[in-house]
């Protein structure tokens, strides 16, 4: 006698909802299909023809079960494919809207060097400011950018008209239009130092709000549509704007007044404001505020929640350690940009065209480095890449020593040619060094904290650059560097070089490689799909065998 493998007193309890649905579908089969599986006579006459018929009927039943599953799987695949095609169509349309909005925004951000070049020449030649005073105004004007986390938290928590990104972009652009327009149309504003400083502060306030919102928008859009590396394209647009801004700025200063350049930039900002006002966040597929948030939560509660989420995100070692390194690597180096600018214009008598072209070449190098990083250098371990960039940055600072000591003239290289090729290399490497950290933090950024975290990064970088500038002002004052006396400038450049090597001792804070992006639902592999199919067939076979034995017992 053959005993049943599965007990009828303790039947299998199938807790999987999919298997329960299979059971319900199986119980709806006609009774004659259930009764034609096994009969008691099969055990006494194994050579009878009924055995073959019953085996065939059992095989047909299993095949029917498998075919039914395959039909359902094919229907699900068609539905999923249709949903994916619709989402791809929406994401493609949103991606084009994204390129038009943020691409222009980053390009205008890079083009800000166009009015700033005119402003630097205006302060150095028309207002006759000392190198330390010039550098102090440049760094003090960046103080509104230190408050970027506040703008990011407001952008994450406070919705204006059902949107929380584009309205802030419009507010920031409007502040810049008013500031540069006042410098262009009111002559007293550009001649008096207090009003000039006020316009600079309001301009940088608007620029910081716009930059924070664009960075948050890029991060949120990339996470929403699972697109990585958008920061590289933002850097490309930024470098392209810088190239054109420096190129045109050098030529415009030879034939036009600084006020004309301020007016041109104001018109460009007005165009950006018109495009931003016509954009809608619904086209980008971003999350909209729920009714619960709008009705039951106050603004202060939302801000408190965003601040708490920001603190939790920053406290993670994967974010805190690389953020500490990039901030320290910038703050440790005293920058002598004001002293070098006055030395080049007063002692070497460089005209604005040479200064502008040197920065154009620097922006071209930044664009090339960004493309190389996006195409090839992402595969390099991050710690190795950042270490190499830091060594190159420290070495590039010594190129200014060659220019100050006139070593290039001994090699037969004119000052103008040497400045065009190497003057902007250090600034280019300093800007490129930030790109891998921006990609890293955008990957690790938690959902709903895009504006807060990216603005905190931008604020920390801005604060570190301000500290670096103040270190440079103190170093220049300590060494006695001033207009007409640049004899101690080589000593300051050597101190810069040594300070740029110090962050290499903390390079272990930088992670070895980029992490895998969180929150992405990866598709099933071939092995998982095969196991899932096999699991369904096995469960179905056990269930069929159990029904066969039950029908036999009933007989």
Coordinates of C-alpha atoms in Angstrom, one line a residue:
X1 CA 0.0 0.0 0.0
X2 CA 1.3 3.4 -0.9
X3 CA 0.8 6.0 1.8
X4 CA 0.1 9.6 0.9
X5 CA 3.0 12.1 1.2
X6 CA 0.8 14.9 2.5
X7 CA -1.5 14.4 5.4
X8 CA -5.2 15.3 5.1
X9 CA -5.6 16.0 8.7
X10 CA -3.0 18.7 8.7
X11 CA -3.2 20.3 5.3
X12 CA -0.7 22.9 4.1
X13 CA -1.7 26.4 5.0
X14 CA -0.8 28.7 2.2
X15 CA -0.2 32.2 3.5
X16 CA 0.9 33.7 0.3
X17 CA -2.0 35.8 -1.2
X18 CA -0.8 34.8 -4.7
X19 CA -1.1 31.1 -3.8
X20 CA -4.5 31.6 -2.2
X21 CA -5.7 33.1 -5.5
X22 CA -4.3 30.1 -7.3
X23 CA -6.2 27.9 -5.0
X24 CA -9.5 29.7 -5.6
X25 CA -9.0 29.5 -9.3
X26 CA -8.2 25.8 -9.1
X27 CA -11.3 25.1 -7.1
X28 CA -13.5 26.6 -9.8
X29 CA -12.4 23.9 -12.3
X30 CA -15.0 21.4 -13.4
X31 CA -15.4 18.4 -11.1
X32 CA -14.7 15.9 -13.9
X33 CA -11.2 17.2 -14.2
X34 CA -10.6 16.7 -10.5
X35 CA -12.0 13.2 -10.5
X36 CA -10.1 12.0 -13.5
X37 CA -6.7 12.3 -11.8
X38 CA -6.3 9.1 -9.8
X39 CA -8.4 6.0 -9.2
X40 CA -7.8 3.1 -6.8
X41 CA -7.6 0.7 -9.6
X42 CA -4.4 2.3 -10.7
X43 CA -2.5 0.8 -7.9
X44 CA -3.7 -2.8 -8.7
X45 CA -3.3 -2.6 -12.5
X46 CA -0.3 -0.5 -13.3
X47 CA -0.3 -1.7 -16.9
X48 CA -3.8 -0.6 -17.7
X49 CA -4.6 2.1 -20.3
X50 CA -6.4 4.2 -17.8
X51 CA -3.1 5.1 -16.1
X52 CA -1.9 6.8 -19.3
X53 CA -5.1 8.6 -19.7
X54 CA -5.0 9.8 -16.1
X55 CA -1.4 10.9 -16.5
X56 CA -2.3 12.8 -19.6
X57 CA -5.2 14.5 -17.8
X58 CA -2.9 15.3 -14.9
X59 CA -0.4 16.8 -17.3
X60 CA -3.1 18.8 -19.1
X61 CA -4.2 20.1 -15.7
X62 CA -0.7 21.2 -14.8
X63 CA -0.2 22.6 -18.3
X64 CA -3.4 24.5 -17.9
X65 CA -2.1 25.9 -14.6
X66 CA 1.2 27.0 -16.1
X67 CA -0.4 28.5 -19.2
X68 CA -2.8 30.4 -17.0
X69 CA 0.2 31.8 -15.0
X70 CA 2.0 32.7 -18.2
X71 CA -1.0 34.5 -19.5
X72 CA -1.3 36.5 -16.3
X73 CA 2.5 37.3 -16.4
X74 CA 2.2 38.4 -20.0
X75 CA -0.8 40.7 -19.1
X76 CA 1.2 42.1 -16.2
X77 CA 4.2 42.7 -18.4
X78 CA 2.1 44.5 -21.0
X79 CA 0.6 46.7 -18.3
X80 CA 4.0 47.5 -16.8
X81 CA 5.4 48.2 -20.3
X82 CA 2.6 50.6 -21.0
X83 CA 3.0 52.4 -17.7
X84 CA 6.8 52.6 -18.3
X85 CA 6.2 54.1 -21.7
X86 CA 3.8 56.7 -20.3
X87 CA 6.2 57.6 -17.5
X88 CA 9.1 57.8 -20.0
X89 CA 7.0 60.2 -22.1
X90 CA 6.3 62.4 -19.1
X91 CA 9.8 62.2 -17.9
X92 CA 11.1 63.1 -21.4
X93 CA 8.9 66.1 -21.5
X94 CA 9.9 67.1 -18.0
X95 CA 13.6 66.5 -18.8
X96 CA 13.3 69.0 -21.7
X97 CA 11.6 71.5 -19.4
X98 CA 14.4 70.8 -16.8
X99 CA 17.1 71.5 -19.4
X100 CA 15.5 74.8 -20.4
X101 CA 15.0 76.0 -16.9
X102 CA 18.1 74.9 -15.0
X103 CA 20.4 74.9 -18.0
X104 CA 19.7 78.6 -18.6
X105 CA 20.0 79.2 -14.8
X106 CA 23.4 77.6 -14.5
X107 CA 24.6 79.3 -17.7
X108 CA 23.6 82.7 -16.2
X109 CA 25.3 81.8 -13.0
X110 CA 28.5 81.2 -14.9
X111 CA 27.9 84.4 -16.8
X112 CA 28.0 86.5 -13.6
X113 CA 31.8 86.9 -14.1
X114 CA 30.8 89.3 -16.9
X115 CA 29.6 92.1 -14.6
X116 CA 32.0 91.1 -11.8
X117 CA 35.0 91.6 -14.0
X118 CA 33.8 95.1 -14.7
X119 CA 33.1 95.7 -11.0
X120 CA 36.6 94.6 -10.1
X121 CA 38.2 96.9 -12.6
X122 CA 35.9 99.7 -11.5
X123 CA 36.9 99.3 -7.8
X124 CA 40.6 99.0 -8.6
X125 CA 41.0 101.8 -11.1
X126 CA 38.0 104.2 -10.7
X127 CA 37.7 104.0 -6.9
X128 CA 41.5 103.3 -6.4
X129 CA 41.0 100.7 -3.7
X130 CA 43.9 98.9 -2.0
X131 CA 44.4 95.2 -2.8
X132 CA 43.4 94.2 0.7
X133 CA 40.3 96.4 0.7
X134 CA 39.3 95.0 -2.7
X135 CA 39.7 91.5 -1.5
X136 CA 37.8 92.3 1.7
X137 CA 34.8 93.7 -0.3
X138 CA 34.9 90.7 -2.5
X139 CA 34.7 88.2 0.4
X140 CA 32.3 90.3 2.5
X141 CA 29.9 90.5 -0.4
X142 CA 29.6 86.7 -0.2
X143 CA 28.2 86.8 3.4
X144 CA 24.5 86.3 2.2
X145 CA 25.6 83.0 0.8
X146 CA 26.5 81.7 4.2
X147 CA 22.8 81.6 5.0
X148 CA 22.1 79.1 2.2
X149 CA 20.8 76.4 4.6
X150 CA 18.0 78.7 5.6
X151 CA 17.0 79.2 1.9
X152 CA 17.1 75.4 1.4
X153 CA 14.9 74.7 4.4
X154 CA 12.4 77.3 3.3
X155 CA 12.4 75.8 -0.2
X156 CA 11.8 72.3 1.2
X157 CA 9.1 73.3 3.7
X158 CA 7.3 76.3 2.5
X159 CA 5.2 76.0 -0.7
X160 CA 4.3 79.2 -2.7
X161 CA 1.3 78.7 -4.9
X162 CA 1.6 74.9 -4.8
X163 CA 5.3 74.9 -5.8
X164 CA 8.5 75.1 -3.7
X165 CA 11.3 75.5 -6.3
X166 CA 10.4 77.7 -9.2
X167 CA 9.0 80.6 -7.0
X168 CA 12.3 80.8 -5.1
X169 CA 14.2 80.9 -8.4
X170 CA 12.0 83.9 -9.5
X171 CA 12.6 85.7 -6.2
X172 CA 16.3 85.3 -6.4
X173 CA 16.5 86.4 -10.1
X174 CA 14.3 89.5 -9.2
X175 CA 16.7 90.6 -6.5
X176 CA 19.6 90.4 -8.9
X177 CA 17.7 92.4 -11.5
X178 CA 17.1 95.2 -9.0
X179 CA 20.7 95.2 -7.7
X180 CA 22.5 95.3 -11.1
X181 CA 19.9 97.5 -12.6
X182 CA 20.5 100.1 -9.8
X183 CA 24.2 100.0 -10.4
X184 CA 23.6 100.5 -14.2
X185 CA 21.0 103.2 -14.1
X186 CA 21.9 105.2 -11.0
X187 CA 25.5 106.6 -11.2
X188 CA 25.7 107.5 -7.5
X189 CA 25.2 103.8 -6.6
X190 CA 28.4 102.8 -8.3
X191 CA 30.5 105.7 -7.0
X192 CA 29.7 105.7 -3.3
X193 CA 31.2 102.7 -1.5
X194 CA 28.3 102.1 1.0
X195 CA 25.6 102.0 -1.8
X196 CA 27.9 99.8 -3.9
X197 CA 28.4 97.4 -1.1
X198 CA 24.6 97.3 -0.5
X199 CA 23.9 96.4 -4.1
X200 CA 26.6 93.7 -4.0
X201 CA 25.0 92.2 -0.9
X202 CA 21.5 92.2 -2.4
X203 CA 22.8 90.7 -5.7
X204 CA 24.6 87.9 -3.9
X205 CA 21.5 87.3 -1.8
X206 CA 19.4 86.7 -4.9
X207 CA 22.2 84.7 -6.5
X208 CA 22.4 82.4 -3.4
X209 CA 18.7 81.8 -3.3
X210 CA 18.7 80.9 -7.0
X211 CA 21.7 78.7 -6.7
X212 CA 20.3 76.8 -3.7
X213 CA 16.9 76.2 -5.4
X214 CA 18.5 75.1 -8.7
X215 CA 20.8 72.6 -6.9
X216 CA 17.8 71.2 -5.0
X217 CA 15.7 71.0 -8.1
X218 CA 18.4 69.1 -9.9
X219 CA 18.8 66.7 -7.0
X220 CA 15.1 66.1 -6.6
X221 CA 14.5 65.6 -10.3
X222 CA 17.4 63.2 -10.5
X223 CA 16.1 61.1 -7.6
X224 CA 12.5 61.2 -8.9
X225 CA 13.4 60.0 -12.4
X226 CA 16.4 57.9 -11.3
X227 CA 18.9 60.0 -13.3
X228 CA 22.4 60.2 -11.9
X229 CA 25.2 62.7 -12.8
X230 CA 23.0 65.7 -13.5
X231 CA 25.5 67.8 -11.5
X232 CA 28.1 67.2 -14.3
X233 CA 25.8 68.7 -16.9
X234 CA 25.1 71.6 -14.5
X235 CA 28.9 72.2 -14.3
X236 CA 29.1 72.1 -18.0
X237 CA 26.5 74.8 -18.4
X238 CA 28.2 76.8 -15.6
X239 CA 31.6 76.6 -17.4
X240 CA 30.0 77.5 -20.7
X241 CA 28.6 80.7 -19.2
X242 CA 31.9 81.5 -17.6
X243 CA 33.7 81.1 -20.9
X244 CA 31.4 83.4 -22.7
X245 CA 31.2 85.9 -19.8
X246 CA 35.0 86.3 -19.5
X247 CA 35.5 86.4 -23.2
X248 CA 33.0 89.1 -23.8
X249 CA 33.9 90.9 -20.6
X250 CA 37.5 91.5 -21.6
X251 CA 36.6 93.0 -24.9
X252 CA 33.6 95.1 -23.6
X253 CA 35.8 96.8 -20.9
X254 CA 38.1 98.1 -23.7
X255 CA 35.2 99.9 -25.5
X256 CA 32.4 100.3 -23.0
X257 CA 31.9 101.6 -19.4
X258 CA 31.2 99.3 -16.5
X259 CA 27.7 100.6 -16.3
X260 CA 26.9 99.3 -19.8
X261 CA 28.0 95.8 -18.8
X262 CA 25.8 96.0 -15.6
X263 CA 22.8 97.0 -17.9
X264 CA 23.5 94.1 -20.3
X265 CA 23.5 91.6 -17.4
X266 CA 20.3 93.1 -16.0
X267 CA 18.6 92.5 -19.4
X268 CA 19.8 88.9 -19.4
X269 CA 18.5 88.4 -15.9
X270 CA 15.1 89.8 -17.0
X271 CA 15.0 87.1 -19.7
X272 CA 15.7 84.4 -17.2
X273 CA 13.0 85.8 -14.9
X274 CA 10.4 85.7 -17.8
X275 CA 11.3 82.0 -18.6
X276 CA 11.2 81.0 -14.9
X277 CA 7.7 82.6 -14.5
X278 CA 6.4 80.6 -17.4
X279 CA 7.7 77.3 -16.1
X280 CA 5.5 74.9 -14.0
X281 CA 6.6 72.3 -11.6
X282 CA 3.8 69.9 -12.6
X283 CA 5.6 69.4 -15.9
X284 CA 8.7 68.2 -14.1
X285 CA 6.8 65.5 -12.3
X286 CA 7.8 66.7 -8.8
X287 CA 5.9 65.9 -5.7
X288 CA 3.0 68.3 -4.8
X289 CA 2.0 69.2 -1.2
X290 CA -0.7 67.0 0.3
X291 CA -3.8 68.4 1.8
X292 CA -2.6 67.2 5.2
X293 CA 0.5 69.3 5.0
X294 CA -1.4 72.3 3.8
X295 CA -4.2 72.2 6.4
X296 CA -2.9 70.6 9.5
X297 CA 0.8 71.5 9.7
X298 CA 2.0 75.0 10.2
X299 CA 5.0 76.5 8.5
X300 CA 7.0 76.5 11.7
X301 CA 6.4 72.7 12.1
X302 CA 7.5 72.1 8.6
X303 CA 10.6 74.2 9.1
X304 CA 11.3 72.4 12.4
X305 CA 10.9 69.0 10.7
X306 CA 13.2 70.0 7.8
X307 CA 15.8 71.2 10.2
X308 CA 15.6 68.0 12.2
X309 CA 16.0 65.9 9.0
X310 CA 19.0 68.0 8.0
X311 CA 20.7 67.4 11.3
X312 CA 20.1 63.7 11.1
X313 CA 21.5 63.6 7.5
X314 CA 24.6 65.6 8.4
X315 CA 25.3 63.4 11.4
X316 CA 25.8 60.3 9.3
X317 CA 29.5 59.5 8.8
X318 CA 29.0 58.9 5.1
X319 CA 28.0 62.6 4.7
X320 CA 29.8 64.3 7.6
X321 CA 33.3 63.0 6.9
X322 CA 33.7 64.0 3.2
X323 CA 31.9 67.3 3.9
X324 CA 34.4 68.1 6.7
X325 CA 37.3 67.4 4.3
X326 CA 36.2 69.5 1.4
X327 CA 35.4 72.5 3.8
X328 CA 38.8 72.1 5.6
X329 CA 40.7 71.8 2.3
X330 CA 39.4 75.2 1.1
X331 CA 39.5 77.1 4.5
X332 CA 43.1 76.1 5.2
X333 CA 44.6 77.9 2.1
X334 CA 44.9 81.7 2.3
X335 CA 43.9 83.2 -1.0
X336 CA 45.8 86.2 -2.4
X337 CA 43.4 86.9 -5.3
X338 CA 43.2 90.6 -4.6
X339 CA 46.9 91.1 -4.4
X340 CA 47.6 89.1 -7.6
X341 CA 44.9 90.9 -9.5
X342 CA 46.3 94.3 -8.5
X343 CA 49.9 93.1 -9.3
X344 CA 48.9 92.0 -12.8
X345 CA 47.0 95.2 -13.6
X346 CA 49.3 97.7 -11.9
X347 CA 52.8 96.2 -12.3
X348 CA 52.5 94.0 -15.3
X349 CA 50.0 96.4 -16.9
X350 CA 47.7 93.6 -18.2
X351 CA 44.7 95.0 -20.0
X352 CA 41.2 93.6 -19.4
X353 CA 41.4 91.5 -22.5
X354 CA 44.3 89.5 -21.1
X355 CA 42.6 89.0 -17.8
X356 CA 39.4 87.9 -19.5
X357 CA 41.1 85.5 -21.9
X358 CA 43.1 83.9 -19.0
X359 CA 39.8 83.1 -17.3
X360 CA 38.3 81.9 -20.5
X361 CA 41.0 79.4 -20.8
X362 CA 40.5 78.4 -17.2
X363 CA 36.8 77.8 -17.8
X364 CA 37.6 75.8 -20.9
X365 CA 39.8 73.6 -18.8
X366 CA 37.0 73.3 -16.2
X367 CA 34.6 72.2 -19.0
X368 CA 37.1 69.7 -20.3
X369 CA 37.7 68.2 -16.8
X370 CA 34.0 68.0 -16.2
X371 CA 33.4 66.0 -19.4
X372 CA 36.3 63.7 -18.7
X373 CA 35.0 63.1 -15.2
X374 CA 31.5 62.3 -16.5
X375 CA 32.8 60.0 -19.2
X376 CA 35.8 58.2 -17.6
X377 CA 36.9 59.4 -14.2
X378 CA 33.8 58.3 -12.3
X379 CA 35.3 54.8 -12.3
X380 CA 38.5 56.0 -10.5
X381 CA 38.4 55.6 -6.7
X382 CA 37.2 58.9 -5.2
X383 CA 40.0 59.1 -2.7
X384 CA 42.7 58.5 -5.3
X385 CA 41.1 61.1 -7.7
X386 CA 40.7 63.8 -5.0
X387 CA 44.3 63.2 -3.7
X388 CA 45.7 63.7 -7.2
X389 CA 43.6 66.9 -7.8
X390 CA 44.7 68.3 -4.5
X391 CA 48.4 67.8 -5.3
X392 CA 47.9 69.4 -8.7
X393 CA 46.1 72.3 -7.1
X394 CA 49.0 72.9 -4.7
X395 CA 51.5 72.7 -7.5
X396 CA 49.5 75.1 -9.7
X397 CA 49.8 77.8 -7.0
X398 CA 53.6 77.9 -7.7
X399 CA 52.8 79.1 -11.2
X400 CA 52.1 82.5 -9.8
X401 CA 55.6 82.5 -8.2
X402 CA 57.1 81.9 -11.7
X403 CA 55.2 84.9 -13.0
X404 CA 56.1 87.2 -10.0
X405 CA 59.8 86.2 -10.1
X406 CA 59.8 86.6 -14.0
X407 CA 61.2 83.1 -14.4
X408 CA 59.1 82.7 -17.5
X409 CA 61.0 85.6 -19.2
X410 CA 64.2 83.7 -18.7
X411 CA 62.6 80.8 -20.5
X412 CA 61.5 83.1 -23.4
X413 CA 57.8 83.1 -22.5
X414 CA 56.2 86.6 -22.4
X415 CA 54.1 87.5 -19.3
X416 CA 50.9 87.8 -21.3
X417 CA 51.3 84.3 -22.8
X418 CA 52.2 82.7 -19.5
X419 CA 49.2 84.4 -17.8
X420 CA 46.9 83.3 -20.5
X421 CA 47.9 79.6 -20.2
X422 CA 48.5 79.2 -16.5
X423 CA 47.0 82.1 -14.5
X424 CA 43.5 80.5 -14.1
X425 CA 44.7 76.9 -13.5
X426 CA 44.6 77.0 -9.7
X427 CA 41.1 78.5 -9.7
X428 CA 39.9 75.8 -12.2
X429 CA 41.2 72.9 -10.1
X430 CA 39.6 74.4 -7.0
X431 CA 36.2 74.5 -8.7
X432 CA 36.6 71.0 -10.2
X433 CA 37.5 69.5 -6.8
X434 CA 33.9 70.3 -5.6
X435 CA 32.2 68.3 -8.4
X436 CA 32.8 64.7 -7.0
X437 CA 31.6 65.8 -3.6
X438 CA 28.4 67.3 -5.1
X439 CA 27.7 64.0 -6.9
X440 CA 28.4 62.1 -3.7
X441 CA 26.1 64.1 -1.5
X442 CA 23.4 64.2 -4.2
X443 CA 23.5 60.4 -4.2
X444 CA 23.3 60.1 -0.4
X445 CA 20.7 62.9 0.1
X446 CA 17.6 61.6 1.8
X447 CA 14.2 62.1 0.1
X448 CA 12.6 65.4 1.1
X449 CA 15.9 66.9 2.2
X450 CA 17.3 67.9 -1.2
X451 CA 17.2 71.6 -0.8
X452 CA 18.4 71.5 2.8
X453 CA 21.4 69.3 2.3
X454 CA 22.6 70.8 -1.0
X455 CA 22.2 74.3 0.4
X456 CA 24.2 73.3 3.5
X457 CA 27.0 72.1 1.2
X458 CA 26.9 75.3 -0.8
X459 CA 26.9 77.4 2.4
X460 CA 29.8 75.4 3.9
X461 CA 31.8 75.8 0.8
X462 CA 31.0 79.6 0.7
X463 CA 31.9 80.0 4.3
X464 CA 35.2 78.1 3.8
X465 CA 36.0 80.4 0.8
X466 CA 35.3 83.5 2.9
X467 CA 37.5 82.2 5.7
X468 CA 40.2 81.5 3.1
X469 CA 39.8 85.1 1.7
X470 CA 40.1 86.6 5.2
X471 CA 43.2 84.5 5.8
X472 CA 44.6 86.0 2.6
X473 CA 43.8 89.5 3.7
X474 CA 45.5 88.9 7.1
X475 CA 48.5 87.3 5.4
X476 CA 48.8 90.2 3.0
X477 CA 48.6 92.7 5.9
X478 CA 51.2 90.7 7.9
X479 CA 53.6 90.6 5.0
X480 CA 53.1 94.2 4.1
X481 CA 51.7 93.6 0.6
X482 CA 50.1 96.8 -0.8
X483 CA 49.9 98.9 -3.9
X484 CA 53.4 99.7 -5.2
X485 CA 55.1 97.2 -2.9
X486 CA 54.8 93.5 -3.9
X487 CA 58.3 92.4 -2.8
X488 CA 56.8 90.0 -0.2
X489 CA 54.3 88.5 -2.6
X490 CA 56.5 85.4 -3.4
X491 CA 56.6 84.5 0.4
X492 CA 52.8 84.6 0.5
X493 CA 52.6 82.3 -2.5
X494 CA 55.0 79.8 -0.8
X495 CA 52.8 79.8 2.3
X496 CA 49.8 79.1 0.0
X497 CA 51.6 76.1 -1.4
X498 CA 52.5 74.6 1.9
X499 CA 48.9 75.2 3.3
X500 CA 47.4 73.4 0.2
X501 CA 49.4 70.3 1.1
X502 CA 48.0 70.0 4.6
X503 CA 44.6 68.5 3.7
X504 CA 46.4 65.5 2.2
X505 CA 47.0 64.3 5.8
X506 CA 43.2 64.0 6.3
X507 CA 42.5 62.3 2.9
X508 CA 41.2 59.2 4.8
X509 CA 38.0 61.2 5.5
X510 CA 37.2 60.9 1.7
X511 CA 35.4 57.6 0.8
X512 CA 37.1 55.2 -1.6
X513 CA 34.4 55.2 -4.2
X514 CA 30.9 56.5 -5.0
X515 CA 28.1 54.6 -3.3
X516 CA 25.3 53.0 -5.1
X517 CA 22.2 55.3 -5.3
X518 CA 19.6 54.5 -2.7
X519 CA 16.0 54.1 -3.3
X520 CA 16.1 52.5 -6.8
X521 CA 14.1 49.4 -7.3
X522 CA 16.2 47.2 -9.4
X523 CA 14.6 44.8 -11.8
X524 CA 14.7 41.1 -11.2
X525 CA 17.7 39.2 -12.5
X526 CA 17.4 36.1 -14.7
X527 CA 18.1 33.9 -11.7
X528 CA 15.4 35.6 -9.6
X529 CA 12.8 35.4 -12.4
X530 CA 13.7 31.7 -13.0
X531 CA 13.3 30.9 -9.2
X532 CA 10.0 32.8 -9.1
X533 CA 8.7 30.7 -12.1
X534 CA 9.9 27.5 -10.6
X535 CA 8.4 28.3 -7.2
X536 CA 5.0 28.8 -8.8
X537 CA 5.1 25.6 -10.7
X538 CA 6.3 23.6 -7.6
X539 CA 3.6 25.0 -5.4
X540 CA 1.0 24.3 -8.1
X541 CA 2.2 20.7 -8.4
X542 CA 2.0 20.1 -4.7
X543 CA -1.5 21.6 -4.7
X544 CA -2.6 19.4 -7.6
X545 CA -1.2 16.3 -5.9
X546 CA -3.0 17.2 -2.7
X547 CA -6.3 17.7 -4.5
X548 CA -5.8 14.3 -6.3
X549 CA -5.3 12.5 -2.9
X550 CA -8.4 14.3 -1.5
X551 CA -10.6 13.2 -4.4
X552 CA -9.2 9.7 -4.0
X553 CA -10.1 9.7 -0.3
X554 CA -13.6 10.9 -1.0
X555 CA -14.1 7.9 -3.1

